[in-house]
Short mmCIF file of C-alpha atoms in Angstrom, two decimals:
data_model
loop_
_atom_site.label_atom_id
_atom_site.label_comp_id
_atom_site.label_asym_id
_atom_site.label_seq_id
_atom_site.Cartn_x
_atom_site.Cartn_y
_atom_site.Cartn_z
CA MET A 1 82.82 -19.13 17.43
CA PRO A 2 81.44 -21.97 19.60
CA GLN A 3 77.86 -21.43 20.69
CA THR A 4 78.86 -21.84 24.35
CA ASP A 5 81.18 -18.82 24.13
CA ARG A 6 78.47 -16.38 23.05
CA PRO A 7 76.55 -16.16 26.34
CA ARG A 8 79.83 -15.64 28.22
CA GLN A 9 80.95 -12.85 25.87
CA ARG A 10 77.53 -11.23 26.10
CA ALA A 11 77.76 -11.33 29.90
CA VAL A 12 81.23 -9.75 29.77
CA ARG A 13 79.93 -6.93 27.54
CA GLU A 14 76.94 -6.34 29.80
CA ASP A 15 79.22 -6.23 32.85
CA HIS A 16 81.49 -3.73 31.08
CA ILE A 17 78.56 -1.45 30.24
CA ARG A 18 77.19 -1.72 33.78
CA ASN A 19 80.56 -0.83 35.34
CA HIS A 20 80.99 2.05 32.93
CA GLU A 21 77.70 3.59 34.02
CA LYS A 22 78.52 2.96 37.67
CA LEU A 23 81.79 4.86 37.25
CA LEU A 24 80.07 7.79 35.56
CA ASP A 25 77.39 7.94 38.24
CA ALA A 26 80.01 7.73 41.00
CA ALA A 27 82.07 10.48 39.39
CA VAL A 28 79.09 12.83 39.22
CA GLU A 29 78.17 12.15 42.83
CA LEU A 30 81.71 12.76 44.08
CA PHE A 31 82.28 15.76 41.82
CA ASP A 32 79.10 17.36 43.12
CA LYS A 33 80.24 16.89 46.72
CA GLN A 34 84.00 17.40 46.48
CA GLY A 35 84.76 19.08 43.17
CA VAL A 36 86.14 17.72 39.92
CA ASP A 37 89.64 16.92 41.26
CA VAL A 38 88.58 13.66 42.92
CA PRO A 39 91.16 10.95 42.04
CA LEU A 40 90.11 8.17 39.65
CA LYS A 41 91.05 5.66 42.34
CA GLU A 42 88.49 7.17 44.72
CA ILE A 43 85.83 7.17 42.00
CA GLY A 44 86.48 3.48 41.38
CA ALA A 45 86.21 2.67 45.08
CA HIS A 46 82.95 4.64 45.34
CA ALA A 47 81.57 2.70 42.36
CA ASN A 48 82.85 -0.59 43.79
CA VAL A 49 84.93 -1.13 40.65
CA SER A 50 88.56 -2.29 40.79
CA GLN A 51 91.32 0.20 40.02
CA ALA A 52 92.48 -1.91 37.08
CA SER A 53 88.97 -1.85 35.66
CA VAL A 54 88.76 1.94 36.09
CA PHE A 55 91.70 2.41 33.75
CA ARG A 56 90.22 0.01 31.22
CA HIS A 57 87.26 2.38 30.99
CA PHE A 58 89.13 5.69 31.24
CA ALA A 59 92.83 5.92 30.43
CA ASN A 60 93.03 9.26 32.20
CA ARG A 61 90.98 11.97 33.88
CA GLU A 62 90.56 13.86 30.60
CA GLN A 63 88.63 10.99 29.03
CA LEU A 64 86.33 10.84 32.04
CA ILE A 65 85.75 14.60 31.97
CA ILE A 66 84.93 14.57 28.26
CA GLU A 67 82.43 11.75 28.61
CA LEU A 68 80.76 13.34 31.64
CA TYR A 69 80.61 16.65 29.79
CA ASP A 70 78.93 14.95 26.83
CA ARG A 71 76.43 13.18 29.07
CA SER A 72 75.66 16.30 31.13
CA SER A 73 75.31 18.47 28.01
CA THR A 74 72.91 15.97 26.49
CA ASP A 75 70.87 15.99 29.70
CA LEU A 76 70.71 19.80 29.71
CA THR A 77 69.76 19.85 26.01
CA ASN A 78 66.92 17.39 26.59
CA ARG A 79 65.66 19.39 29.57
CA LEU A 80 65.71 22.61 27.56
CA LEU A 81 63.94 21.11 24.54
CA ALA A 82 61.22 19.67 26.78
CA ALA A 83 60.81 22.97 28.66
CA ILE A 84 60.66 25.04 25.47
CA ALA A 85 58.15 22.66 23.90
CA GLY A 86 55.83 23.17 26.86
CA THR A 87 55.77 26.98 26.55
CA ARG A 88 55.31 27.65 22.84
CA ASP A 89 52.18 29.76 23.39
CA ALA A 90 53.65 31.79 26.26
CA THR A 91 55.09 35.30 26.08
CA ALA A 92 58.71 35.79 25.13
CA ALA A 93 59.40 36.99 28.67
CA HIS A 94 58.06 33.80 30.19
CA ARG A 95 59.84 31.60 27.65
CA LEU A 96 63.13 33.32 28.51
CA ASP A 97 62.58 32.64 32.18
CA VAL A 98 61.78 28.99 31.45
CA VAL A 99 65.11 28.65 29.65
CA PHE A 100 66.95 30.44 32.46
CA THR A 101 65.34 28.43 35.27
CA THR A 102 65.93 25.15 33.43
CA VAL A 103 69.64 25.91 33.27
CA VAL A 104 69.76 27.13 36.87
CA ASP A 105 67.89 24.03 38.08
CA THR A 106 70.26 21.76 36.17
CA VAL A 107 73.30 23.43 37.73
CA THR A 108 71.86 23.43 41.24
CA ASP A 109 70.94 19.74 40.84
CA HIS A 110 74.58 19.07 39.98
CA PRO A 111 76.90 21.73 41.47
CA SER A 112 79.88 20.41 39.50
CA TYR A 113 78.22 21.09 36.15
CA GLY A 114 79.62 24.57 35.63
CA ARG A 115 83.21 23.50 36.21
CA LEU A 116 82.66 20.31 34.24
CA ALA A 117 81.30 22.30 31.29
CA ALA A 118 84.29 24.65 31.33
CA LEU A 119 86.77 21.76 31.37
CA GLY A 120 84.83 19.71 28.83
CA ALA A 121 84.58 22.58 26.38
CA THR A 122 88.33 23.10 26.63
CA LEU A 123 89.15 19.42 26.18
CA ASN A 124 86.60 18.88 23.41
CA PRO A 125 86.21 22.24 21.61
CA ASP A 126 84.74 20.59 18.51
CA ARG A 127 81.59 19.43 20.31
CA THR A 128 78.57 21.08 18.70
CA THR A 129 75.17 21.99 20.12
CA GLU A 130 72.17 19.90 19.11
CA PRO A 131 70.73 21.56 15.96
CA ALA A 132 67.17 21.36 17.33
CA LEU A 133 68.20 23.40 20.38
CA VAL A 134 70.08 25.91 18.22
CA GLU A 135 66.93 26.46 16.17
CA GLU A 136 64.70 26.82 19.24
CA LEU A 137 67.03 29.36 20.84
CA HIS A 138 67.32 31.28 17.56
CA GLN A 139 63.52 31.56 17.39
CA LEU A 140 63.29 32.62 21.04
CA ILE A 141 65.99 35.25 20.63
CA GLY A 142 64.22 36.71 17.62
CA ASP A 143 60.90 36.91 19.48
CA ALA A 144 62.53 38.39 22.58
CA GLN A 145 64.44 41.00 20.57
CA HIS A 146 61.24 41.97 18.79
CA ALA A 147 59.64 42.46 22.22
CA GLY A 148 62.55 44.62 23.37
CA LEU A 149 63.74 42.06 25.91
CA LEU A 150 67.15 41.23 24.44
CA ALA A 151 69.92 43.32 22.92
CA SER A 152 70.75 42.73 19.27
CA ASP A 153 74.06 41.03 20.04
CA VAL A 154 72.70 38.41 22.47
CA THR A 155 73.34 34.84 21.33
CA GLY A 156 72.11 31.38 22.26
CA PHE A 157 75.43 30.88 24.03
CA ASP A 158 74.61 33.87 26.24
CA LEU A 159 71.20 32.42 27.13
CA ILE A 160 72.87 29.25 28.42
CA VAL A 161 76.06 30.55 30.01
CA SER A 162 74.51 33.51 31.88
CA PRO A 163 72.07 31.41 33.97
CA MET A 164 74.78 28.75 34.32
CA LEU A 165 76.95 31.30 36.09
CA VAL A 166 74.02 32.32 38.28
CA GLY A 167 73.32 28.68 39.13
CA SER A 168 76.96 28.04 39.98
CA MET A 169 76.96 31.01 42.34
CA LEU A 170 73.73 29.89 44.00
CA THR A 171 75.16 26.45 44.76
CA GLN A 172 77.64 28.22 47.03
CA SER A 173 74.99 30.23 48.88
CA ALA A 174 72.67 29.36 51.76
CA GLY A 175 69.03 30.14 51.09
CA ALA A 176 69.67 30.04 47.35
CA ALA A 177 66.00 29.57 46.37
CA ALA A 178 65.08 32.97 47.80
CA MET A 179 67.74 34.63 45.64
CA VAL A 180 66.56 33.22 42.31
CA PRO A 181 63.94 35.87 41.36
CA ARG A 182 66.29 38.77 42.09
CA MET A 183 69.23 37.18 40.28
CA MET A 184 67.02 36.42 37.27
CA THR A 185 65.82 40.03 37.14
CA ILE A 186 69.38 41.34 37.28
CA MET A 187 70.48 38.92 34.59
CA ARG A 188 67.54 39.81 32.35
CA ARG A 189 68.35 43.52 32.81
CA GLY A 190 71.91 42.91 31.67
CA LEU A 191 70.74 41.26 28.46
CA THR A 192 68.29 43.98 27.42
CA PRO A 193 69.07 46.82 24.97
CA GLN A 194 70.95 49.49 26.89
CA THR A 195 69.23 52.89 27.06
CA THR A 196 69.55 55.87 29.33
CA GLY A 197 67.30 56.17 32.34
CA THR A 198 65.65 53.50 34.45
CA PRO A 199 65.33 49.97 33.01
CA SER A 200 61.81 49.12 31.96
CA ALA A 201 59.55 46.85 33.98
CA SER A 202 59.80 44.28 31.20
CA CYS A 203 63.23 43.36 32.61
CA ALA A 204 61.61 41.84 35.69
CA SER A 205 61.63 38.09 35.99
CA THR A 206 58.25 36.38 35.71
CA ILE A 207 59.28 34.03 38.50
CA SER A 208 57.46 34.59 41.77
CA GLU A 209 59.15 34.99 45.12
CA PRO A 210 59.15 31.67 47.01
#
């Protein structure tokens, strides 16, 4: 390969990577505002990328959804690992709320995340959770069950999906921040061992009213 061709090819690769990220960012922005059915053509226009170039990056909507799902899931995983690492000496109750609020915050930051996750999981069912997060959630579940905060059949999947549903609902509601403590308490109550009588005070969220 002539030496003069290398800088040009490197520039082409860099331009391809830059446009790819612009398309992903544009898709997230439009999905958050309009839902996940935004046409690829509109995403390309929003990213200032030609329609022909859009289809060089993503042959169809499914490919775009899968890649956004992977990127969003990685972001959520990193947020959860960082949040859990910062609360290792806290009570199980507080650590649960940290996990829940991290998921809720992620969903409220990006209202399309819940729908995107549902579609992505369907299109790419073989995607696995980061082993480090699986281990952290397993440890938290064990501690919380020992403290009587979680039923014996609660899984790591439950700890992610339950607050994700709450977050998705809150993105549709005015004054959502004021609803978070109550919704967290109700969710926590639903995950505790079921006994007769009034639920214990330990079900209450540790999050303060705003």
